[in-house]
RNA sequence: GCGCCCAUAGCUCAGCUGGAUAGAGCAACGGCCUUCUAAGCCGUAGGUCACACGUUCAAAUCGUGUUGGGCGUACCA
């Protein structure tokens, strides 16, 4: 209906252009849903925008637009208000059409093909497999999954990917942490992974030892490698790693693999339990094994962007807008994380996606410039890569901020949260906030009073409708939507009319919270309606029409909640 | 120091990409269950949109500056 109105408005403007009142057609003719009923159903500010061009006051121009507006059965009244707003009052029958559309299209209502089947690669979470997912990661999980659903709803083809950082120093630190717990030494480095889950993995290895995984005995070796001669903590742990690799020989790899697999499978289960699906788990190590990382560095060398300094190879990212040049190969010959990242992103572009989206934690913003620089250097368009930053979650317990750290082992896992408050409440809590806003998460509140979560408010509206419909179904033959004319019915119908636009902007702007807020509002209007009006009345026409209206509301709640990954219980 | 993000009711957050009297929830106070689920509804109170300039018909929204917070600034990942 909005599009129809846009066309009519354009026709009116064309007449004004023909009469030399206006020079040319504006590129974008915006029509907004009005805020309140007094301002009609739709409003346009076009007169204010074009008044300069028309060399008359915006009010006068608005009058001219109105005068030349084509007749339409859909438009009941046009009002010029204030500085020149044009308010459109639609006929009741045209507004009510949405109810029939929703019923007809059901679960498909609101879907569109704006994306035209473009392929999107969406990478999100990609937390290092050094520990279980915690509530800090939860935001990225829920946000990413919702963005994927929304983009699909508007016609994109989306592949979800998790980049597994299974190479590099962190992994070695994880491996020796497990190993040191395995040998039960008291001397555990400060900067090792201290969490309880490390003990669990060590315990599991003990179970497997009976299966003769280890060919060497480990116990004695542990003693000689805990040397406190390194003053520097980081150096100390590097020494531990080197020592451990040397002493354990081929068994080192077994500890390493076992540790990472154990954690990774935990992460996979967490995500699956949370209803998040990935198409691919992309291994960082595979970039080493396939030689791609090596190849990319050579390529950059050939292109002349690499120089040597202090024994390391530097990539002149400053040529492409970065603040500093970056090391890609260290003086010890080992590639940096950044080097793998270049190869990884190069690979993403090679795979032929139309759009590449990364969802990163806000702490990674410093990497944007260098990753984009490398894309430019490799002759791809950096604008095709969109990096969405998700701001941090501040956790509070007992009124005090608690910092979460995988390394120190102090965190609350996502699994714990889900088990305490449930999937839906956890999801909705994250999704209701826009991702660019830092958010405070009160753990006590989240756990103890989960009823306060607005997700139940929406689900309750859905359940109430289910309950009513169980007692009476609308008969399509005997319906007249024009009887739905009390204030709350108009509000509901008006709100239903907004759904398509909400879904669209929510998807295209990567803002699932917009949809979440809309659903809350729609549920609110329904609850008011429920308390104010009776549905199962004797008058057949009225009853059937009201039942049809709430069926439409139920459908929209269901469609919206599905996109956000939230369940729709029939009763509560 | 430099860079990125943020600042809206006592608290937690929206504000539809510049619009017409700034909105919810929680907390406070007062009402509504012999009638379709009270996890609900109705009402009252609560604001100098951090501050100051600027851009224009119009600024919570855009620009600059100030203040206050978060994050980043590795041959770690």
XYZ file of C-alpha atoms (C1' of nucleotides) in Angstrom:
649
model
C 0.000 0.000 0.000
C 2.917 2.303 0.719
C 4.307 1.657 -2.720
C 0.933 2.360 -4.278
C 0.836 5.674 -2.454
C 4.338 6.470 -3.654
C 3.218 5.958 -7.235
C 0.247 8.238 -6.788
C 2.440 10.882 -5.228
C 4.830 10.603 -8.128
C 1.973 11.125 -10.572
C 1.053 14.306 -8.784
C 4.641 15.527 -8.906
C 4.807 14.780 -12.618
C 1.907 17.107 -13.249
C 3.730 19.829 -11.334
C 6.839 19.216 -13.389
C 4.830 19.479 -16.602
C 3.501 22.800 -15.391
C 7.027 24.001 -14.650
C 6.325 24.367 -10.986
C 8.957 21.766 -10.210
C 12.151 21.138 -12.136
C 12.764 17.461 -11.731
C 11.653 14.335 -9.905
C 13.493 13.721 -6.631
C 15.403 10.444 -6.467
C 13.856 9.174 -3.336
C 10.256 9.819 -2.471
C 9.844 8.867 1.112
C 6.578 8.069 2.735
C 6.508 7.218 6.400
C 4.010 5.473 8.583
C 2.485 8.160 10.764
C 3.219 8.159 14.430
C -0.299 8.640 15.633
C -3.790 8.446 14.265
C -4.397 12.168 14.177
C -1.707 12.324 11.518
C -3.378 9.746 9.337
C -1.837 6.501 8.174
C 1.038 7.793 6.102
C 2.900 11.071 5.945
C 5.221 12.705 3.477
C 7.645 15.552 4.001
C 8.209 16.002 0.286
C 6.810 19.519 0.163
C 9.339 20.769 2.700
C 12.178 19.207 0.761
C 11.114 20.648 -2.579
C 9.910 24.081 -1.520
C 13.199 25.719 -2.466
C 13.107 24.223 -5.908
C 9.509 25.301 -6.362
C 10.291 28.782 -5.063
C 7.258 28.898 -2.860
C 6.469 28.049 0.726
C 6.285 24.390 1.547
C 2.683 24.836 2.616
C 1.687 26.222 -0.751
C 3.563 23.473 -2.537
C 1.845 20.880 -0.387
C -1.514 22.323 -1.418
C -0.535 22.033 -5.064
C 0.536 18.446 -4.604
C -2.744 17.712 -2.928
C -4.713 19.421 -5.682
C -3.084 17.301 -8.336
C -3.219 14.068 -6.399
C -5.041 11.409 -8.456
C -8.310 10.071 -7.138
C -8.082 6.682 -5.511
C -10.500 4.481 -3.663
C -7.726 3.744 -1.160
C -7.172 7.335 -0.105
C -9.981 8.781 1.904
C -8.572 12.140 2.857
C -5.424 14.219 2.499
C -4.520 16.870 5.045
C -1.852 19.539 5.003
C -0.578 20.211 8.491
C 2.083 22.285 10.189
C 4.952 23.477 8.028
C 3.768 21.372 5.091
C 3.337 17.767 6.080
C 1.031 15.882 3.774
C -0.927 13.376 5.788
C -2.740 10.559 4.038
C -5.786 8.981 5.570
C -6.416 5.640 3.962
C -9.814 4.090 3.622
C -10.619 1.492 6.193
C -11.044 -1.164 3.560
C -7.605 -0.572 2.150
C -6.026 -0.750 5.587
C -7.863 -3.938 6.404
C -6.538 -5.644 3.294
C -3.418 -6.497 5.263
C -5.389 -8.896 7.426
C -6.471 -10.937 4.431
C -2.967 -10.840 2.970
C -1.480 -12.178 6.165
C -4.022 -14.972 6.408
C -3.500 -15.881 2.767
C 0.293 -15.904 2.864
C 0.711 -17.290 6.357
C 4.304 -18.095 7.209
C 5.483 -16.500 3.985
C 3.955 -13.140 4.770
C 6.587 -10.417 4.866
C 9.198 -12.320 2.878
C 10.654 -10.476 -0.065
C 13.270 -10.774 -2.739
C 15.214 -7.580 -2.265
C 18.399 -9.586 -1.965
C 17.724 -11.172 -5.341
C 19.469 -14.345 -4.340
C 22.800 -12.643 -3.759
C 25.196 -14.856 -1.898
C 26.352 -13.686 1.489
C 29.097 -15.126 3.641
C 28.412 -14.383 7.269
C 31.151 -15.119 9.760
C 30.303 -14.767 13.403
C 31.387 -15.783 16.914
C 34.665 -17.421 15.837
C 35.733 -17.466 19.478
C 39.113 -19.073 20.060
C 38.689 -22.705 21.052
C 40.579 -22.140 24.288
C 37.524 -22.492 26.479
C 33.754 -22.847 26.425
C 31.524 -20.059 25.116
C 30.572 -17.671 27.902
C 27.869 -15.055 28.282
C 30.144 -12.467 26.707
C 30.131 -14.484 23.490
C 26.370 -14.925 23.681
C 25.639 -11.601 22.121
C 27.586 -12.407 18.967
C 25.937 -15.814 18.766
C 22.407 -14.513 18.948
C 23.045 -11.432 16.858
C 24.735 -13.369 14.068
C 22.052 -16.010 13.918
C 19.313 -13.389 13.757
C 21.062 -11.432 11.008
C 21.365 -14.646 8.992
C 17.652 -15.374 9.341
C 16.668 -11.824 8.503
C 18.824 -11.664 5.395
C 17.342 -14.911 4.148
C 13.863 -13.505 4.754
C 14.549 -10.668 2.345
C 16.009 -12.844 -0.340
C 19.698 -13.325 0.289
C 21.414 -16.678 0.285
C 23.428 -16.811 3.454
C 26.237 -19.140 4.441
C 27.266 -19.026 8.072
C 30.854 -19.688 8.931
C 32.936 -20.071 12.070
C 36.646 -19.377 11.793
C 38.418 -21.784 14.076
C 41.695 -20.416 15.418
C 43.277 -23.801 15.769
C 46.801 -22.675 14.985
C 49.198 -20.477 16.861
C 50.505 -19.798 20.285
C 47.203 -19.701 22.170
C 46.604 -23.268 21.199
C 50.003 -24.290 22.496
C 49.285 -22.557 25.761
C 46.034 -24.465 25.937
C 47.827 -27.750 25.231
C 50.441 -27.295 27.926
C 47.799 -26.093 30.376
C 45.989 -29.371 29.870
C 49.201 -31.284 30.077
C 50.271 -29.642 33.324
C 46.904 -30.500 34.841
C 47.320 -33.984 33.528
C 50.608 -34.478 35.359
C 49.122 -32.696 38.370
C 52.022 -30.394 38.987
C 51.619 -27.644 41.551
C 53.644 -25.261 39.505
C 51.174 -23.841 37.102
C 52.051 -20.680 35.212
C 50.001 -17.542 35.909
C 49.256 -17.035 32.283
C 48.139 -20.582 31.556
C 44.464 -21.443 31.200
C 43.245 -21.849 34.745
C 39.623 -22.804 34.266
C 38.053 -25.901 35.733
C 37.314 -27.199 32.275
C 41.055 -27.761 31.812
C 40.971 -30.267 34.675
C 38.052 -31.984 32.991
C 39.951 -32.403 29.759
C 42.989 -33.709 31.655
C 40.743 -36.190 33.398
C 39.391 -37.396 30.096
C 42.901 -37.947 28.824
C 43.589 -40.097 31.840
C 40.714 -42.271 30.845
C 42.076 -42.585 27.375
C 45.587 -43.337 28.579
C 44.414 -46.804 29.352
C 43.870 -47.109 25.654
C 47.565 -46.447 25.267
C 47.368 -43.072 23.599
C 50.659 -42.112 25.184
C 53.741 -44.002 24.259
C 55.989 -42.126 26.652
C 55.596 -41.682 30.352
C 55.016 -38.077 31.008
C 55.342 -37.722 34.718
C 59.084 -37.362 35.104
C 59.442 -34.949 32.256
C 57.181 -32.432 33.872
C 59.591 -31.697 36.662
C 62.474 -30.584 34.532
C 60.484 -28.245 32.410
C 59.050 -26.042 35.098
C 61.915 -23.666 35.346
C 61.490 -20.331 36.961
C 64.612 -18.960 35.385
C 62.657 -16.821 32.976
C 61.757 -13.529 34.527
C 59.397 -12.634 31.752
C 56.076 -14.473 32.065
C 55.473 -14.648 28.354
C 58.978 -15.914 27.774
C 58.509 -18.472 30.491
C 55.423 -19.924 28.896
C 57.114 -20.015 25.485
C 59.942 -21.969 27.097
C 57.423 -24.341 28.607
C 55.869 -24.919 25.215
C 59.222 -25.548 23.540
C 60.277 -27.890 26.293
C 57.031 -29.737 26.274
C 57.151 -30.237 22.514
C 60.680 -31.538 22.740
C 60.080 -33.881 25.644
C 56.758 -35.265 24.526
C 57.680 -35.763 20.904
C 54.796 -37.086 18.904
C 52.633 -37.251 22.015
C 52.537 -33.472 22.141
C 50.341 -33.426 19.108
C 48.005 -35.892 20.763
C 47.551 -33.681 23.785
C 47.146 -30.692 21.514
C 44.559 -32.295 19.279
C 42.671 -33.829 22.114
C 42.414 -30.517 23.933
C 41.202 -28.530 21.013
C 38.784 -31.156 19.799
C 37.348 -31.486 23.227
C 36.689 -27.755 23.500
C 35.533 -27.366 19.935
C 32.991 -30.126 20.217
C 31.688 -28.429 23.355
C 31.297 -25.184 21.452
C 29.517 -26.964 18.622
C 27.089 -28.561 21.024
C 26.447 -25.238 22.748
C 25.647 -23.558 19.472
C 23.459 -26.386 18.256
C 21.545 -26.427 21.555
C 21.038 -22.726 21.144
C 19.589 -23.353 17.703
C 22.447 -21.808 15.748
C 23.536 -23.564 12.586
C 26.792 -23.187 10.739
C 27.535 -24.299 7.198
C 31.230 -24.373 7.627
C 33.859 -24.496 10.313
C 36.901 -23.006 8.681
C 40.183 -24.132 10.155
C 43.027 -21.660 10.474
C 45.441 -24.565 10.422
C 44.159 -25.509 6.982
C 45.654 -22.278 5.681
C 49.035 -23.495 6.873
C 48.563 -27.025 5.588
C 47.335 -25.982 2.176
C 50.192 -23.533 1.814
C 47.766 -20.710 1.021
C 49.191 -18.442 3.663
C 52.680 -18.992 2.240
C 51.401 -18.328 -1.248
C 49.726 -15.080 -0.275
C 52.868 -13.733 1.330
C 54.771 -14.561 -1.858
C 52.120 -12.819 -3.880
C 52.391 -9.715 -1.741
C 56.141 -9.921 -2.109
C 55.819 -10.080 -5.884
C 53.552 -7.084 -5.786
C 56.261 -5.244 -3.884
C 54.384 -4.648 -0.661
C 56.718 -6.616 1.585
C 59.999 -5.500 3.116
C 62.340 -6.923 5.685
C 63.160 -5.281 8.975
C 64.768 -6.796 12.033
C 64.617 -10.250 10.533
C 60.859 -10.109 10.058
C 58.771 -9.575 6.944
C 56.595 -6.487 7.026
C 53.575 -5.722 4.884
C 53.330 -2.077 3.916
C 49.662 -1.725 4.858
C 50.188 2.020 5.273
C 50.036 2.220 1.472
C 46.394 1.256 1.799
C 45.237 3.395 4.675
C 46.487 1.566 7.760
C 48.260 3.495 10.538
C 51.264 1.232 10.800
C 52.922 -1.444 8.730
C 52.324 -4.962 10.020
C 54.488 -8.010 10.448
C 53.386 -11.041 8.461
C 56.308 -13.374 9.095
C 58.153 -13.180 12.393
C 61.923 -13.341 12.716
C 61.574 -16.962 13.817
C 59.908 -17.774 10.501
C 56.466 -18.293 11.927
C 53.559 -16.499 10.301
C 51.543 -14.072 12.368
C 47.825 -14.346 12.937
C 47.401 -11.429 10.554
C 49.161 -13.360 7.829
C 46.625 -16.163 8.120
C 43.855 -13.626 8.230
C 44.932 -12.178 4.908
C 44.870 -15.640 3.385
C 41.513 -16.373 4.984
C 39.890 -13.234 3.638
C 41.495 -13.637 0.258
C 39.922 -17.074 0.192
C 36.540 -15.616 1.073
C 36.711 -13.312 -1.934
C 37.912 -16.140 -4.165
C 34.864 -18.142 -3.222
C 32.779 -15.657 -5.164
C 30.379 -14.190 -2.638
C 28.493 -11.007 -3.435
C 28.738 -9.759 0.075
C 31.047 -10.722 2.907
C 30.080 -9.901 6.462
C 32.185 -10.339 9.580
C 30.722 -9.923 13.013
C 33.484 -9.062 15.433
C 33.694 -8.128 19.049
C 34.287 -4.416 19.498
C 37.785 -5.107 20.803
C 38.844 -6.127 17.304
C 38.095 -2.804 15.658
C 41.799 -2.143 15.339
C 41.999 -4.931 12.762
C 39.567 -3.471 10.292
C 42.062 -1.127 8.660
C 44.708 -3.763 8.110
C 42.345 -6.435 6.805
C 40.780 -3.982 4.379
C 44.246 -2.829 3.383
C 45.252 -6.353 2.482
C 42.104 -6.848 0.417
C 42.867 -3.713 -1.522
C 46.459 -4.818 -2.024
C 45.218 -8.091 -3.478
C 43.020 -6.196 -5.919
C 39.663 -6.903 -4.432
C 37.101 -4.321 -3.442
C 37.302 -3.775 0.320
C 33.809 -2.284 0.376
C 32.401 -5.714 -0.305
C 33.559 -6.718 3.152
C 31.372 -5.340 5.894
C 32.566 -5.606 9.438
C 29.871 -5.326 12.070
C 31.133 -4.628 15.547
C 29.219 -5.962 18.485
C 29.803 -3.959 21.628
C 30.750 -5.553 24.905
C 28.473 -6.945 27.528
C 29.181 -5.644 31.013
C 28.234 -8.205 33.592
C 27.034 -7.317 37.021
C 26.615 -9.580 39.978
C 25.628 -8.277 43.384
C 25.761 -4.773 41.965
C 29.407 -5.206 41.046
C 30.957 -5.500 37.666
C 32.554 -8.855 37.018
C 35.172 -9.182 34.340
C 35.243 -12.348 32.332
C 38.402 -13.965 31.183
C 38.888 -17.328 29.576
C 42.543 -17.313 30.584
C 41.901 -16.786 34.284
C 38.981 -19.201 34.201
C 36.526 -16.713 35.660
C 33.405 -16.643 33.530
C 29.824 -17.795 33.364
C 29.217 -20.081 30.453
C 26.521 -19.585 27.892
C 25.305 -23.033 28.730
C 24.815 -22.087 32.370
C 22.808 -19.064 31.351
C 20.630 -21.060 29.003
C 19.967 -23.681 31.607
C 19.090 -21.083 34.229
C 16.849 -18.784 32.242
C 15.982 -20.813 29.163
C 16.785 -20.375 25.501
C 14.100 -17.858 24.680
C 14.732 -15.486 27.548
C 18.476 -15.586 26.970
C 18.109 -14.929 23.263
C 15.641 -12.126 23.697
C 17.691 -10.407 26.311
C 20.560 -10.118 23.860
C 18.493 -9.301 20.839
C 16.470 -6.474 22.282
C 19.489 -4.190 22.399
C 21.045 -2.719 19.342
C 24.444 -4.229 18.747
C 26.344 -0.946 18.703
C 25.284 -0.157 22.230
C 27.241 -1.446 25.180
C 24.919 -3.310 27.421
C 24.733 -4.151 31.092
C 23.761 -7.650 31.997
C 22.559 -8.158 35.535
C 23.142 -11.816 36.223
C 21.126 -11.927 39.432
C 18.126 -10.428 37.691
C 18.502 -12.602 34.629
C 18.624 -15.738 36.732
C 16.170 -15.058 39.518
C 13.375 -13.122 37.914
C 13.293 -14.460 34.429
C 9.582 -13.621 34.256
C 10.508 -10.009 33.795
C 11.976 -10.786 30.428
C 9.812 -9.164 27.743
C 9.996 -12.320 25.676
C 7.254 -13.797 27.851
C 5.086 -10.779 27.210
C 5.173 -11.532 23.487
C 4.847 -15.265 23.878
C 1.942 -14.740 26.232
C 0.112 -12.751 23.581
C 0.667 -15.613 21.183
C -0.513 -18.192 23.705
C -3.611 -16.173 24.525
C -4.569 -16.067 20.874
C -4.052 -19.806 20.610
C -6.314 -20.270 23.571
C -9.078 -18.114 22.117
C -8.862 -19.793 18.749
C -9.168 -23.152 20.387
C -12.618 -22.045 21.477
C -13.711 -20.543 18.205
C -12.382 -20.332 14.702
C -13.248 -17.610 12.172
C -15.577 -18.631 9.370
C -14.187 -17.018 6.274
C -17.565 -16.861 4.563
C -19.055 -14.565 7.139
C -16.536 -11.801 7.562
C -16.685 -8.053 7.168
C -13.479 -6.355 8.167
C -15.192 -2.981 8.095
C -16.808 -3.791 11.431
C -13.349 -3.658 12.968
C -13.472 0.017 13.655
C -12.889 0.622 17.320
C -9.721 2.414 18.297
C -7.745 -0.627 19.346
C -8.689 -2.511 16.209
C -7.473 0.365 14.070
C -4.227 0.460 16.032
C -3.671 -3.257 15.539
C -4.411 -3.079 11.825
C -2.141 -0.076 11.458
C 0.611 -1.937 13.258
C 0.177 -5.035 11.118
C 0.599 -2.807 8.084
C 4.070 -1.872 9.276
C 5.460 -5.390 9.537
C 6.848 -5.636 6.007
C 8.756 -2.395 6.282
C 10.032 -3.287 9.724
C 11.299 -6.638 8.523
C 12.970 -5.049 5.558
C 14.795 -2.311 7.410
C 15.641 -4.670 10.230
C 17.324 -6.998 7.741
C 19.027 -4.487 5.475
C 20.459 -2.541 8.377
C 21.468 -5.656 10.287
C 19.317 -4.592 13.205
C 17.328 -7.480 14.657
C 16.406 -5.374 17.675
C 14.116 -3.320 15.464
C 12.023 -6.391 14.773
C 12.141 -7.390 18.437
C 10.869 -3.989 19.550
C 8.140 -4.105 16.942
C 6.919 -7.470 18.156
C 6.812 -6.200 21.703
C 4.726 -3.259 20.603
C 2.375 -5.413 18.561
C 1.931 -7.742 21.530
C 1.181 -4.698 23.669
C -1.607 -3.563 21.379
C -3.011 -7.058 21.390
C -3.040 -7.277 25.201
C -4.887 -3.973 25.380
C -7.365 -5.220 22.796
C -7.804 -8.470 24.653
C -8.656 -6.696 27.886
C -10.924 -4.233 26.191
C -12.927 -6.295 23.726
C -14.599 -9.637 23.723
C -13.919 -11.894 20.780
C -16.397 -14.720 21.228
C -19.489 -12.583 20.828
C -22.901 -13.690 19.522
C -22.868 -11.453 16.451
C -21.473 -13.786 13.786
C -19.953 -11.131 11.568
C -18.279 -9.318 14.425
C -17.035 -12.518 16.022
C -15.592 -13.916 12.815
C -13.963 -10.645 11.889
C -12.359 -10.234 15.291
C -11.147 -13.795 15.271
C -9.655 -13.230 11.844
C -7.865 -10.137 13.073
C -6.270 -11.914 16.010
C -5.366 -14.823 13.748
C -3.412 -12.340 11.663
C -1.727 -10.991 14.774
C -0.852 -14.524 15.782
C 0.680 -15.134 12.366
C 2.865 -12.029 12.532
C 4.022 -12.839 16.056
C 4.883 -16.302 14.866
C 6.701 -15.120 11.745
C 8.690 -12.561 13.698
C 9.603 -14.803 16.603
C 10.679 -17.529 14.199
C 13.100 -15.148 12.549
C 14.576 -14.320 15.922
C 14.866 -17.979 16.810
C 12.335 -17.789 19.615
C 9.702 -20.418 20.221
C 5.953 -19.867 20.087
C 4.286 -21.840 22.890
C 0.579 -22.605 22.466
C -0.025 -22.208 26.151
C 1.806 -20.765 29.102
C 49.196 10.728 23.057
C 46.442 8.778 18.691
C 42.199 5.800 16.789
C 37.145 3.380 17.156
C 32.390 3.016 19.960
C 29.083 5.261 23.410
C 26.247 9.148 26.702
C 18.069 9.674 26.503
C 13.263 8.978 33.248
C 16.005 6.578 39.778
C 17.584 1.542 36.910
C 17.727 -1.323 31.945
C 16.825 0.236 27.076
C 13.831 2.019 22.283
C 13.317 6.303 19.224
C 11.795 3.676 12.107
C 18.502 6.191 9.079
C 16.606 15.170 10.044
C 10.216 15.749 11.231
C 4.873 17.486 14.023
C 3.391 17.147 22.311
C 10.699 12.308 23.310
C 8.524 6.308 24.295
C 8.505 1.160 26.777
C 9.825 -2.224 30.863
C 11.484 -2.410 36.002
C 11.182 0.350 40.607
C 6.974 4.030 43.296
C 1.699 5.174 43.955
C -3.866 4.210 42.791
C -7.459 1.036 40.360
C -9.287 -3.887 37.280
C -10.260 -11.269 37.790
C -18.660 -14.800 39.031
C -17.055 -13.160 31.592
C -12.077 -15.764 25.805
C -5.115 -17.481 30.385
C -3.968 -11.299 35.755
C 3.171 -13.962 32.728
C -2.281 -9.280 31.466
C -4.944 -4.287 31.408
C -6.085 1.057 32.920
C -4.344 5.468 35.453
C -0.672 8.892 38.353
C 4.228 10.512 38.968
C 9.062 10.742 36.737
C 13.258 14.357 31.174
C 17.579 21.075 30.293
C 17.935 13.843 25.330
C 25.999 14.907 29.169
C 27.440 20.338 27.936
C 28.387 24.411 24.281
C 28.348 26.290 19.525
C 27.120 25.384 14.292
C 24.274 23.451 9.671
C 18.134 24.698 8.200
C 11.756 25.549 7.488
C 12.873 21.621 11.264
C 18.205 18.447 15.515
C 17.843 13.343 20.706
C 19.194 12.281 15.404
C 24.030 15.626 11.110
C 29.137 18.675 11.986
C 32.914 20.797 15.373
C 34.620 21.389 20.366
C 34.392 20.111 25.758
C 33.407 16.634 29.705
C 32.656 11.577 31.221
C 32.796 6.073 30.266
C 34.256 1.472 27.258
C 37.754 -0.677 23.864
C 42.087 -0.735 20.876
C 47.066 0.816 19.915
C 52.457 -6.668 19.702
C 57.438 -10.098 15.634
C 49.659 -12.792 20.990
C 45.578 -14.884 18.757
